[in-house]
Coordinates of C-alpha atoms in Angstrom, one line a residue:
Chain A
M1 CA 64.7 -39.3 11.7
D2 CA 62.4 -42.3 11.2
L3 CA 60.1 -40.4 9.0
I4 CA 59.4 -44.1 6.9
K5 CA 57.2 -44.9 10.3
L6 CA 54.9 -42.8 9.0
L7 CA 54.1 -44.5 5.9
G8 CA 51.0 -46.1 7.8
V9 CA 49.8 -42.4 8.7
L10 CA 50.3 -41.5 5.0
V11 CA 48.4 -44.4 3.9
V12 CA 45.3 -44.1 6.2
I13 CA 45.2 -40.2 5.1
V14 CA 45.2 -40.9 1.4
G15 CA 43.2 -43.6 1.5
F16 CA 40.5 -41.9 3.2
A17 CA 41.1 -39.0 1.1
I18 CA 40.6 -41.2 -2.2
K19 CA 37.8 -43.0 -0.6
L20 CA 39.2 -46.7 -0.6
E21 CA 37.4 -49.2 1.3
P22 CA 38.2 -47.9 4.8
I23 CA 38.6 -51.5 6.3
L24 CA 40.9 -52.1 3.6
I25 CA 43.0 -48.7 4.2
I26 CA 43.3 -49.8 7.9
I27 CA 44.5 -53.4 7.0
V28 CA 47.1 -52.2 4.9
A29 CA 48.0 -49.3 7.4
A30 CA 48.7 -51.8 9.9
I31 CA 50.6 -53.9 7.7
V32 CA 52.9 -51.5 6.5
T33 CA 53.5 -49.8 10.1
A34 CA 54.2 -53.4 11.3
I35 CA 56.9 -53.8 8.3
V36 CA 58.4 -50.2 8.8
G37 CA 58.4 -50.3 12.6
N38 CA 60.0 -54.2 12.4
L39 CA 56.8 -55.9 14.3
G40 CA 56.9 -59.1 12.3
V41 CA 54.5 -60.7 11.3
D42 CA 53.5 -61.9 15.2
G43 CA 53.9 -58.8 16.3
L44 CA 51.4 -57.2 14.1
L45 CA 48.9 -60.3 14.6
E46 CA 49.1 -60.1 18.6
T47 CA 48.9 -56.3 18.7
L48 CA 45.9 -56.4 16.5
G49 CA 44.2 -59.7 18.5
S50 CA 45.0 -58.1 22.1
T51 CA 43.8 -54.6 21.1
F52 CA 40.6 -56.2 19.3
V53 CA 39.8 -58.0 22.3
A54 CA 40.6 -55.0 25.0
N55 CA 38.0 -52.9 23.1
R56 CA 35.2 -55.4 23.1
G57 CA 33.3 -52.7 24.7
M58 CA 33.1 -50.6 21.8
A59 CA 31.1 -53.2 20.4
I60 CA 28.0 -52.5 22.9
F61 CA 26.1 -51.0 20.4
I62 CA 25.5 -55.0 19.2
L63 CA 23.5 -55.3 22.5
I64 CA 22.0 -52.0 22.4
M65 CA 20.5 -52.9 18.9
L66 CA 18.5 -56.0 20.5
V67 CA 16.3 -53.1 21.1
T68 CA 16.3 -50.6 19.0
G69 CA 15.2 -52.3 16.0
T70 CA 12.0 -53.3 18.3
L71 CA 11.3 -50.2 19.5
E72 CA 11.0 -48.6 16.2
R73 CA 8.7 -51.7 15.2
N74 CA 6.6 -50.8 18.0
G75 CA 6.1 -47.0 16.9
L76 CA 8.9 -45.1 18.6
K77 CA 9.0 -42.9 15.4
N78 CA 5.2 -42.4 15.6
A79 CA 5.8 -41.2 19.1
A80 CA 8.5 -38.7 18.0
S81 CA 6.6 -37.4 15.1
A82 CA 3.9 -37.0 17.4
L83 CA 5.8 -35.1 20.3
I84 CA 7.3 -32.7 17.5
G85 CA 4.2 -32.0 16.3
K86 CA 3.2 -30.6 19.2
V87 CA 5.1 -27.4 18.0
K88 CA 2.3 -25.0 16.1
R89 CA 2.4 -21.9 14.7
A90 CA 6.0 -21.8 14.6
S91 CA 8.4 -20.4 11.7
A92 CA 10.4 -22.9 9.7
G93 CA 13.6 -21.7 12.0
A94 CA 11.3 -22.5 15.0
V95 CA 10.5 -25.8 13.9
I96 CA 14.5 -26.9 13.0
G97 CA 15.3 -25.7 16.6
A98 CA 12.3 -27.4 18.3
Y99 CA 13.9 -30.7 16.2
G100 CA 17.4 -29.5 17.7
I101 CA 16.5 -29.8 21.3
M102 CA 14.4 -32.7 21.1
R103 CA 17.2 -34.6 19.0
G104 CA 19.8 -33.4 21.5
I105 CA 17.9 -35.2 24.7
F106 CA 17.5 -38.2 22.6
A107 CA 20.9 -38.4 21.2
A108 CA 22.2 -37.9 25.1
F109 CA 20.4 -41.7 25.7
N110 CA 21.8 -43.0 22.1
V111 CA 18.3 -42.8 20.5
S112 CA 18.0 -42.0 16.9
F113 CA 14.7 -41.4 14.8
G114 CA 16.3 -42.6 11.9
G115 CA 18.3 -39.4 10.9
V116 CA 17.6 -37.5 7.6
A117 CA 16.3 -40.2 5.6
G118 CA 13.6 -41.6 8.4
F119 CA 12.5 -38.2 10.2
V120 CA 13.7 -35.2 8.5
R121 CA 12.5 -35.9 5.1
P122 CA 9.1 -37.4 5.8
I123 CA 8.3 -35.8 9.1
I124 CA 10.8 -32.1 9.8
M125 CA 10.8 -30.9 6.3
P126 CA 6.9 -31.1 6.1
M127 CA 6.5 -29.4 9.2
A128 CA 8.9 -26.3 8.4
V129 CA 7.2 -26.0 4.4
G130 CA 3.9 -26.1 6.0
A131 CA 5.1 -23.8 8.7
I132 CA 6.3 -21.2 6.0
E133 CA 2.6 -21.9 4.1
A134 CA 0.7 -21.2 7.3
S135 CA 2.4 -17.7 7.5
G136 CA 0.7 -17.0 4.3
H137 CA 3.4 -17.4 1.8
V138 CA 4.1 -19.4 -1.1
P139 CA 7.4 -21.1 0.0
N140 CA 10.4 -19.3 -2.3
E141 CA 12.4 -22.6 -4.1
D142 CA 15.7 -21.0 -2.7
H143 CA 14.2 -20.5 0.9
V144 CA 13.5 -23.7 1.0
E145 CA 16.9 -25.3 -0.4
T146 CA 18.2 -23.2 2.7
V147 CA 15.9 -25.0 5.2
K148 CA 16.7 -28.4 3.5
G149 CA 20.5 -27.5 4.5
M150 CA 19.6 -25.9 8.2
A151 CA 17.3 -29.2 9.1
S152 CA 20.6 -31.7 8.2
G153 CA 22.8 -28.9 9.6
M154 CA 20.9 -29.1 13.5
E155 CA 20.6 -33.1 13.0
N156 CA 24.2 -33.4 12.4
I157 CA 25.2 -30.6 15.5
S158 CA 22.8 -32.3 18.3
W159 CA 23.9 -35.5 17.1
F160 CA 27.5 -35.0 17.0
F161 CA 27.5 -33.2 20.4
C162 CA 24.9 -34.5 22.2
Q163 CA 25.5 -37.9 21.8
V164 CA 28.8 -37.9 23.7
L165 CA 26.9 -37.2 26.7
F166 CA 25.3 -41.4 26.3
V167 CA 27.9 -42.6 29.0
G168 CA 29.7 -45.6 27.2
G169 CA 29.2 -44.0 23.8
G170 CA 31.5 -45.1 21.2
G171 CA 33.6 -41.7 21.3
A172 CA 34.5 -42.0 24.8
L173 CA 35.5 -45.2 24.6
L174 CA 37.8 -45.1 22.0
V175 CA 39.2 -41.8 23.8
Q176 CA 39.5 -44.0 26.7
S177 CA 41.5 -46.4 24.9
T178 CA 43.6 -44.5 23.2
L179 CA 44.7 -42.7 26.5
A180 CA 45.6 -46.1 28.2
P181 CA 48.6 -46.9 26.5
L182 CA 49.7 -43.7 27.1
G183 CA 49.4 -43.9 30.7
Y184 CA 46.2 -42.4 31.4
D185 CA 43.4 -43.8 32.9
V186 CA 40.0 -41.9 32.5
D187 CA 36.4 -43.0 33.6
L188 CA 33.8 -43.4 31.3
L189 CA 31.5 -40.7 33.3
D190 CA 33.6 -38.0 33.6
L191 CA 34.3 -38.1 30.0
A192 CA 30.4 -37.6 29.2
V193 CA 30.3 -35.0 32.0
V194 CA 32.8 -32.8 30.7
E195 CA 31.4 -32.5 27.6
I196 CA 28.0 -31.0 29.2
P197 CA 28.8 -27.6 28.7
I198 CA 29.9 -27.8 24.9
A199 CA 26.9 -30.0 23.9
I200 CA 24.3 -27.2 25.3
F201 CA 26.1 -24.4 23.6
A202 CA 26.6 -26.4 20.7
V203 CA 22.4 -26.6 20.5
L204 CA 21.9 -23.4 22.0
L205 CA 24.3 -22.3 19.1
G206 CA 22.7 -24.1 16.4
I207 CA 19.4 -22.7 17.2
T208 CA 20.0 -19.3 17.2
Y209 CA 22.0 -19.5 14.4
Y210 CA 19.2 -21.2 12.0
F211 CA 16.4 -18.9 13.7
L212 CA 18.0 -15.8 12.8
K213 CA 19.3 -16.9 9.5
D214 CA 15.7 -18.2 8.7
R215 CA 14.3 -14.9 9.8
K216 CA 16.5 -12.8 7.6
L217 CA 15.5 -15.2 4.9
V218 CA 11.9 -14.5 5.6
K219 CA 12.5 -11.1 5.2
K220 CA 14.6 -11.5 2.4
Y221 CA 12.0 -13.9 0.4
Y222 CA 9.0 -12.8 1.3
G223 CA 9.5 -9.0 2.3
S224 CA 9.3 -7.6 6.2
D225 CA 5.4 -6.3 5.8
A226 CA 4.5 -9.5 3.9
K227 CA 4.1 -11.7 7.3
K228 CA 0.4 -11.7 8.4
E229 CA 0.1 -10.4 12.1
D230 CA -0.7 -13.1 14.7
Chain B
M1 CA 43.6 -71.6 18.1
F2 CA 41.7 -73.1 20.5
S3 CA 42.4 -75.3 23.4
M4 CA 40.8 -78.2 24.6
S5 CA 41.4 -76.3 28.3
T6 CA 39.5 -73.1 26.9
P7 CA 36.0 -74.3 28.9
L8 CA 38.1 -74.8 32.0
L9 CA 40.1 -71.6 31.6
A10 CA 36.5 -70.3 30.9
L11 CA 34.9 -71.6 34.2
S12 CA 38.0 -70.6 36.6
F13 CA 37.7 -66.9 35.4
F14 CA 34.0 -67.2 36.2
T15 CA 34.5 -68.7 39.8
D16 CA 38.2 -66.5 40.4
P17 CA 37.7 -64.0 43.2
E18 CA 40.6 -62.0 42.0
V19 CA 38.3 -60.9 38.7
T20 CA 35.9 -58.0 39.7
T21 CA 32.2 -58.6 39.2
S22 CA 32.2 -55.8 36.3
A23 CA 34.6 -57.9 34.2
K24 CA 32.6 -60.9 34.9
F25 CA 29.3 -59.1 33.7
L26 CA 31.1 -57.4 31.0
E27 CA 32.7 -60.9 29.6
I28 CA 28.6 -62.3 30.1
M29 CA 27.8 -59.2 28.1
F30 CA 30.7 -60.0 25.3
L31 CA 29.2 -63.7 25.0
A32 CA 25.8 -62.4 24.2
M33 CA 27.1 -59.9 21.7
G34 CA 29.4 -62.5 20.1
L35 CA 26.2 -65.0 20.1
I36 CA 23.9 -62.1 18.4
A37 CA 26.7 -61.5 15.8
I38 CA 27.1 -65.6 15.1
Y39 CA 23.3 -65.8 14.8
N40 CA 23.7 -63.4 12.7
G41 CA 26.3 -64.8 10.3
I42 CA 24.2 -68.5 10.6
K43 CA 20.6 -66.7 9.6
N44 CA 22.8 -65.1 6.7
L45 CA 24.5 -68.7 5.6
L46 CA 21.3 -70.5 5.5
D47 CA 19.5 -67.5 3.7
K48 CA 19.2 -68.3 -0.3
T49 CA 18.3 -64.7 -1.2
N50 CA 21.5 -63.4 0.1
E51 CA 24.1 -63.5 -2.9
A52 CA 26.9 -63.5 -0.6
R53 CA 25.8 -65.6 2.0
I54 CA 29.5 -67.4 2.7
G55 CA 31.4 -64.3 3.2
T56 CA 28.5 -62.6 5.1
A57 CA 28.9 -65.6 7.5
V58 CA 32.4 -65.7 7.6
F59 CA 32.4 -62.0 8.5
W60 CA 30.0 -62.2 11.2
C61 CA 31.1 -65.6 12.7
A62 CA 34.5 -64.5 12.8
L63 CA 33.1 -61.3 14.8
G64 CA 31.1 -63.3 17.0
I65 CA 33.8 -65.4 17.8
V66 CA 36.2 -63.1 18.7
M67 CA 33.7 -61.3 20.6
A68 CA 32.3 -63.9 22.6
F69 CA 35.4 -66.2 23.2
G70 CA 38.5 -63.6 22.8
R71 CA 39.2 -63.7 26.0
W72 CA 40.1 -67.0 26.2
I73 CA 41.8 -67.3 22.5
P74 CA 45.7 -66.4 22.5
P75 CA 46.3 -63.4 20.9
L76 CA 47.9 -64.4 17.8
G77 CA 44.4 -66.5 17.2
N78 CA 42.5 -63.8 18.0
G79 CA 44.8 -61.3 15.5
I80 CA 44.4 -64.3 12.5
L81 CA 40.6 -64.5 13.3
I82 CA 40.3 -60.3 12.9
I83 CA 42.3 -61.0 9.3
I84 CA 39.5 -63.5 8.5
M85 CA 37.0 -61.2 9.3
T86 CA 38.2 -58.7 7.2
L87 CA 38.5 -60.5 3.9
P88 CA 35.5 -60.7 3.2
A89 CA 34.5 -57.3 3.7
I90 CA 37.3 -55.9 1.7
L91 CA 36.0 -57.9 -1.0
K92 CA 32.8 -56.6 -1.0
Q93 CA 31.4 -60.2 -0.2
V94 CA 29.1 -58.9 3.3
K95 CA 25.6 -58.1 2.3
V96 CA 22.6 -57.3 3.8
G97 CA 20.3 -60.9 3.1
K98 CA 16.3 -61.1 4.1
T99 CA 15.4 -58.8 6.4
D100 CA 11.8 -58.7 8.3
A101 CA 11.5 -54.8 8.6
P102 CA 8.4 -53.6 10.1
S103 CA 5.5 -52.2 7.7
P104 CA 4.4 -48.5 8.5
E105 CA 1.0 -49.9 9.2
E106 CA 2.5 -52.3 11.8
E107 CA 4.4 -49.3 13.4
K108 CA 1.5 -47.4 13.2
A109 CA -0.9 -50.2 14.9
N110 CA 1.5 -50.5 17.5
Y111 CA 1.9 -46.8 18.0
D112 CA -2.1 -46.5 18.6
K113 CA -1.7 -49.5 21.3
I114 CA 1.5 -48.4 23.2
G115 CA 1.3 -44.6 22.4
M116 CA 3.9 -42.0 24.3
K117 CA 4.9 -45.1 26.5
I118 CA 7.5 -46.2 24.2
F119 CA 9.6 -43.5 25.3
I120 CA 10.1 -45.3 28.5
P121 CA 11.5 -48.1 27.2
S122 CA 13.9 -45.7 25.0
L123 CA 15.5 -44.1 27.6
T124 CA 16.2 -47.0 30.2
I125 CA 19.5 -48.2 28.6
G126 CA 20.9 -44.4 29.2
L127 CA 19.4 -43.7 32.2
S128 CA 20.9 -47.3 33.6
A129 CA 24.4 -46.4 32.5
I130 CA 24.3 -43.1 34.5
A131 CA 22.7 -45.0 37.3
F132 CA 25.3 -47.6 37.4
A133 CA 28.0 -45.1 36.5
L134 CA 27.2 -43.1 39.9
F135 CA 25.7 -45.3 42.3
T136 CA 27.6 -48.6 41.7
D137 CA 31.6 -50.1 41.1
L138 CA 30.0 -52.1 38.0
G139 CA 30.5 -49.2 35.3
A140 CA 28.7 -47.9 32.8
L141 CA 28.8 -50.5 30.1
V142 CA 27.4 -53.1 33.0
G143 CA 24.4 -50.6 33.5
I144 CA 23.9 -50.6 29.2
G145 CA 23.8 -54.5 29.7
F146 CA 21.1 -54.2 32.7
G147 CA 19.3 -51.3 30.8
V148 CA 18.9 -53.5 27.9
I149 CA 17.5 -56.2 29.8
I150 CA 14.7 -54.0 31.7
S151 CA 14.1 -52.0 28.2
I152 CA 13.2 -55.9 26.9
V153 CA 11.2 -56.6 30.0
I154 CA 9.4 -53.5 29.5
L155 CA 8.8 -54.0 25.7
M156 CA 7.7 -57.8 26.7
I157 CA 5.0 -56.2 29.0
Y158 CA 3.5 -53.7 26.6
S159 CA 3.1 -56.0 23.7
R160 CA 2.6 -60.2 23.4
K161 CA 3.8 -59.9 20.1
N162 CA 7.6 -58.9 21.3
T163 CA 8.9 -62.6 21.9
P164 CA 12.7 -63.4 22.3
K165 CA 12.9 -63.8 18.6
V166 CA 11.7 -60.8 17.1
F167 CA 14.5 -58.9 19.3
L168 CA 16.7 -61.1 18.0
D169 CA 15.9 -60.7 14.5
D170 CA 15.5 -57.0 14.5
S171 CA 18.8 -56.8 16.1
A172 CA 20.3 -59.2 13.6
R173 CA 18.0 -57.3 10.8
L174 CA 20.0 -54.0 12.0
L175 CA 23.3 -55.2 12.5
S176 CA 23.5 -56.3 8.8
I177 CA 22.4 -52.7 7.8
V178 CA 25.2 -51.4 9.7
G179 CA 27.8 -54.0 8.4
P180 CA 31.5 -53.7 8.3
L181 CA 31.7 -50.4 8.7
S182 CA 30.6 -50.9 12.5
M183 CA 33.7 -52.4 12.8
L184 CA 35.4 -49.2 12.4
P185 CA 36.2 -47.9 15.6
M186 CA 37.6 -51.3 17.2
L187 CA 39.9 -51.4 13.9
L188 CA 41.1 -48.2 14.4
A189 CA 41.3 -48.6 18.0
S190 CA 43.8 -51.4 17.1
L191 CA 45.5 -49.5 14.5
G192 CA 46.0 -46.8 17.1
A193 CA 48.0 -49.6 19.4
I194 CA 50.1 -51.0 16.3
Y195 CA 51.1 -47.0 15.9
T196 CA 52.5 -46.9 19.5
A197 CA 54.1 -49.9 19.0
A198 CA 56.2 -49.1 16.0
G199 CA 56.9 -45.5 17.6
V200 CA 54.6 -43.4 15.2
G201 CA 54.0 -41.3 17.9
N202 CA 57.5 -40.2 18.9
V203 CA 57.8 -39.4 15.2
I204 CA 55.2 -37.1 14.8
A205 CA 56.1 -35.6 17.6
D206 CA 59.6 -35.1 17.0
L207 CA 58.3 -33.5 13.4
V208 CA 55.7 -31.1 15.5
G209 CA 58.5 -30.4 17.8
K210 CA 60.2 -28.2 15.2
I211 CA 57.6 -26.0 14.7
I212 CA 55.9 -25.5 17.9
P213 CA 58.3 -25.0 21.2
A214 CA 57.3 -27.9 23.6
G215 CA 56.5 -26.4 26.8
N216 CA 53.9 -24.0 25.5
V217 CA 50.5 -26.1 26.6
N218 CA 47.8 -23.3 25.5
L219 CA 49.7 -23.4 22.0
G220 CA 50.0 -27.3 22.2
I221 CA 45.9 -27.3 22.8
I222 CA 45.2 -25.1 19.8
V223 CA 47.4 -27.1 17.5
F224 CA 46.2 -30.1 18.7
A225 CA 42.6 -29.3 18.2
I226 CA 43.5 -27.5 14.8
G227 CA 44.8 -30.5 13.9
M228 CA 42.3 -32.7 14.9
V229 CA 39.9 -30.2 12.3
L230 CA 42.3 -30.7 9.3
F231 CA 42.8 -34.2 10.0
T232 CA 39.0 -35.1 10.3
M233 CA 38.2 -32.9 7.3
I234 CA 41.1 -34.6 5.0
M235 CA 39.8 -38.6 6.5
G236 CA 36.5 -37.7 7.1
N237 CA 36.3 -39.0 10.3
A238 CA 36.8 -38.1 13.8
F239 CA 37.5 -41.3 15.2
A240 CA 40.4 -41.7 12.5
A241 CA 42.1 -38.5 13.7
I242 CA 42.1 -38.6 17.2
T243 CA 44.4 -42.0 17.9
V244 CA 47.2 -40.7 16.0
M245 CA 46.6 -36.9 17.1
T246 CA 46.6 -37.9 20.2
V247 CA 49.7 -39.9 20.2
G248 CA 51.5 -37.5 18.4
I249 CA 50.7 -34.3 19.7
G250 CA 47.9 -34.7 22.5
H251 CA 50.5 -36.8 24.9
P252 CA 53.6 -35.0 24.0
F253 CA 52.7 -31.4 23.9
V254 CA 49.8 -31.1 26.2
L255 CA 49.4 -34.0 28.5
A256 CA 53.2 -34.9 29.4
Y257 CA 52.9 -31.1 31.0
G258 CA 50.2 -32.2 33.3
A259 CA 46.7 -31.0 31.5
N260 CA 43.9 -32.9 32.8
P261 CA 43.7 -36.4 30.4
V262 CA 39.8 -36.1 30.5
V263 CA 39.3 -32.6 29.3
I264 CA 42.1 -32.5 26.6
G265 CA 41.3 -36.4 25.4
M266 CA 37.8 -35.8 25.2
V267 CA 37.1 -32.4 24.2
A268 CA 39.8 -33.1 21.0
L269 CA 37.4 -35.4 19.9
T270 CA 34.3 -33.3 19.8
A271 CA 36.7 -30.6 18.4
G272 CA 37.7 -32.7 15.4
Y273 CA 33.7 -32.8 15.1
C274 CA 33.9 -29.3 13.5
G275 CA 36.1 -31.0 11.0
T276 CA 33.3 -33.5 10.0
L277 CA 30.9 -30.5 9.6
M278 CA 33.1 -28.7 7.3
T279 CA 33.9 -31.7 5.0
P280 CA 32.4 -33.9 2.1
M281 CA 34.6 -36.3 3.0
A282 CA 32.0 -37.0 5.7
A283 CA 29.5 -38.1 3.0
N284 CA 27.0 -40.0 5.5
F285 CA 26.4 -36.9 7.2
N286 CA 27.2 -34.1 4.7
I287 CA 26.6 -35.9 1.1
V288 CA 24.0 -38.0 1.6
P289 CA 21.2 -35.9 2.8
V290 CA 21.9 -33.3 0.0
A291 CA 20.3 -36.7 -1.9
M292 CA 18.0 -37.5 0.1
L293 CA 16.4 -34.2 0.3
E294 CA 16.7 -33.1 -3.2
M295 CA 18.8 -30.5 -2.8
K296 CA 20.3 -28.5 -6.0
D297 CA 23.6 -27.3 -4.4
R298 CA 26.2 -30.3 -3.3
W299 CA 27.3 -28.1 -0.9
G300 CA 24.4 -27.3 0.7
V301 CA 24.5 -28.6 4.2
I302 CA 28.1 -27.9 4.5
K303 CA 27.3 -24.4 3.8
N304 CA 25.1 -24.1 6.6
Q305 CA 27.2 -25.6 9.1
V306 CA 30.5 -24.1 8.5
I307 CA 29.7 -21.2 10.8
P308 CA 28.3 -22.8 13.7
A309 CA 31.4 -25.3 13.6
L310 CA 33.8 -22.8 13.8
I311 CA 32.3 -20.9 16.6
L312 CA 32.1 -24.3 18.2
L313 CA 36.0 -24.8 17.3
V314 CA 37.0 -21.4 18.9
F315 CA 34.6 -22.6 22.2
Q316 CA 36.2 -25.6 22.6
I317 CA 40.0 -24.5 22.5
V318 CA 38.8 -21.6 25.2
Y319 CA 37.3 -24.4 27.1
M320 CA 40.2 -26.4 27.2
I321 CA 42.6 -24.2 27.7
I322 CA 40.4 -22.9 30.8
L323 CA 40.3 -26.4 32.2
K324 CA 43.3 -27.8 31.4

């Protein structure tokens, strides 16, 4: 068996695992695979060149960036923060859940508000901590630590599973270009549609899980009867 | 690398009735994307504050040439240009130069003027992509191109300060921030093609075939999905995992038996995302937030993601088995 042909796969696995520069890993893996697979220098360069050109659609983000930065300049983040600010008198878990829905919907349109650095830290965390205080508690350090983890988790889950709903997103383009040489022709719209039930399930799961987890923590840290009656 | 007939070839491409309208539109979009990349390259070359201006310029210009003119350059020439492009990236000579980021005050002032209406141009691109995919033969990508134009027009109507140069500089700024790593998906797709050309998929298929019996499609789906999760956890990147796993397992053990490639091919990727949620290798998502939110526990994000990730994995495996 031609186990030697797997050398390039090994390069990728080990390379990423020991955190080498990703582009270096890919080029080395390509060269190693070309050597063990007898592609030759020309074969390597020609395959590299023609596939890259065939996949230029994946760089569509360059065109989208033509508006992304200017949207931010014109106050997109401020608008998003005003929108989420409409969530009043909620628990920390509910704030996270509301953010999960908003992030998921906008992810489906390939719109992000700046991730953890740009949105969770300056807007969601103060809202969540404010929610704990509004219910009459002094925020417990361990509780806030978990809320941070849950907010990041909601951020990731909504983004990962809803971004694939954007028709022509990077993930679907990669799947399309991986399947094509194997003889399967798939449509970008179909690739997005097939993910709709999964995206809805993922967001609902995240919301429910973090809401229940937060409620349990509130009981644990502040006692079940400490919550002020509304 | 370039021949004198390149402009003629380009002209004949756009006038050729055999070429679809969609392909012509796409080629115009690639031209625009390439020119944006070249603009960013030249901008950095002239930027004395960029400590790696040559490398940065080489990277963005080489990318821009392949993007804009790749169709008319022979594959060998494109391959050489891509190698040239990756060199400064590997040598860490691609840097962010001077960028004119909007200040919070500017954003606030614009928000006071435009308000919630800013969501309209934000949603235009996605809506346009869906509309084009549903109602035209041009496809989603061309829809994105038109959506970008509509979004630009709306923003220009909102504020006279949004001049073409503002859009161009803002995109160059974001392009510089995402940097060479933004090319990862395209390079991975190319690596996948090289694997296929070298017959890597067959070798993996032979290996896996010794462990799981061929012909059991449900078992194949389970191995494909769990394999995606494990590979993604090791590499920290589901995009890196999907090419080799599809070629080595998805195709020979699942798709070859007639399973639906839309369901299997796509859901395998999002099954891989469950791996992304559980690994410190995906540092951008799981470790960087720990630092940004000043958390005490390095595993604090991952610990809050493991249970949803496992539930989502089971859900997706069942989903693939039902819809295959």
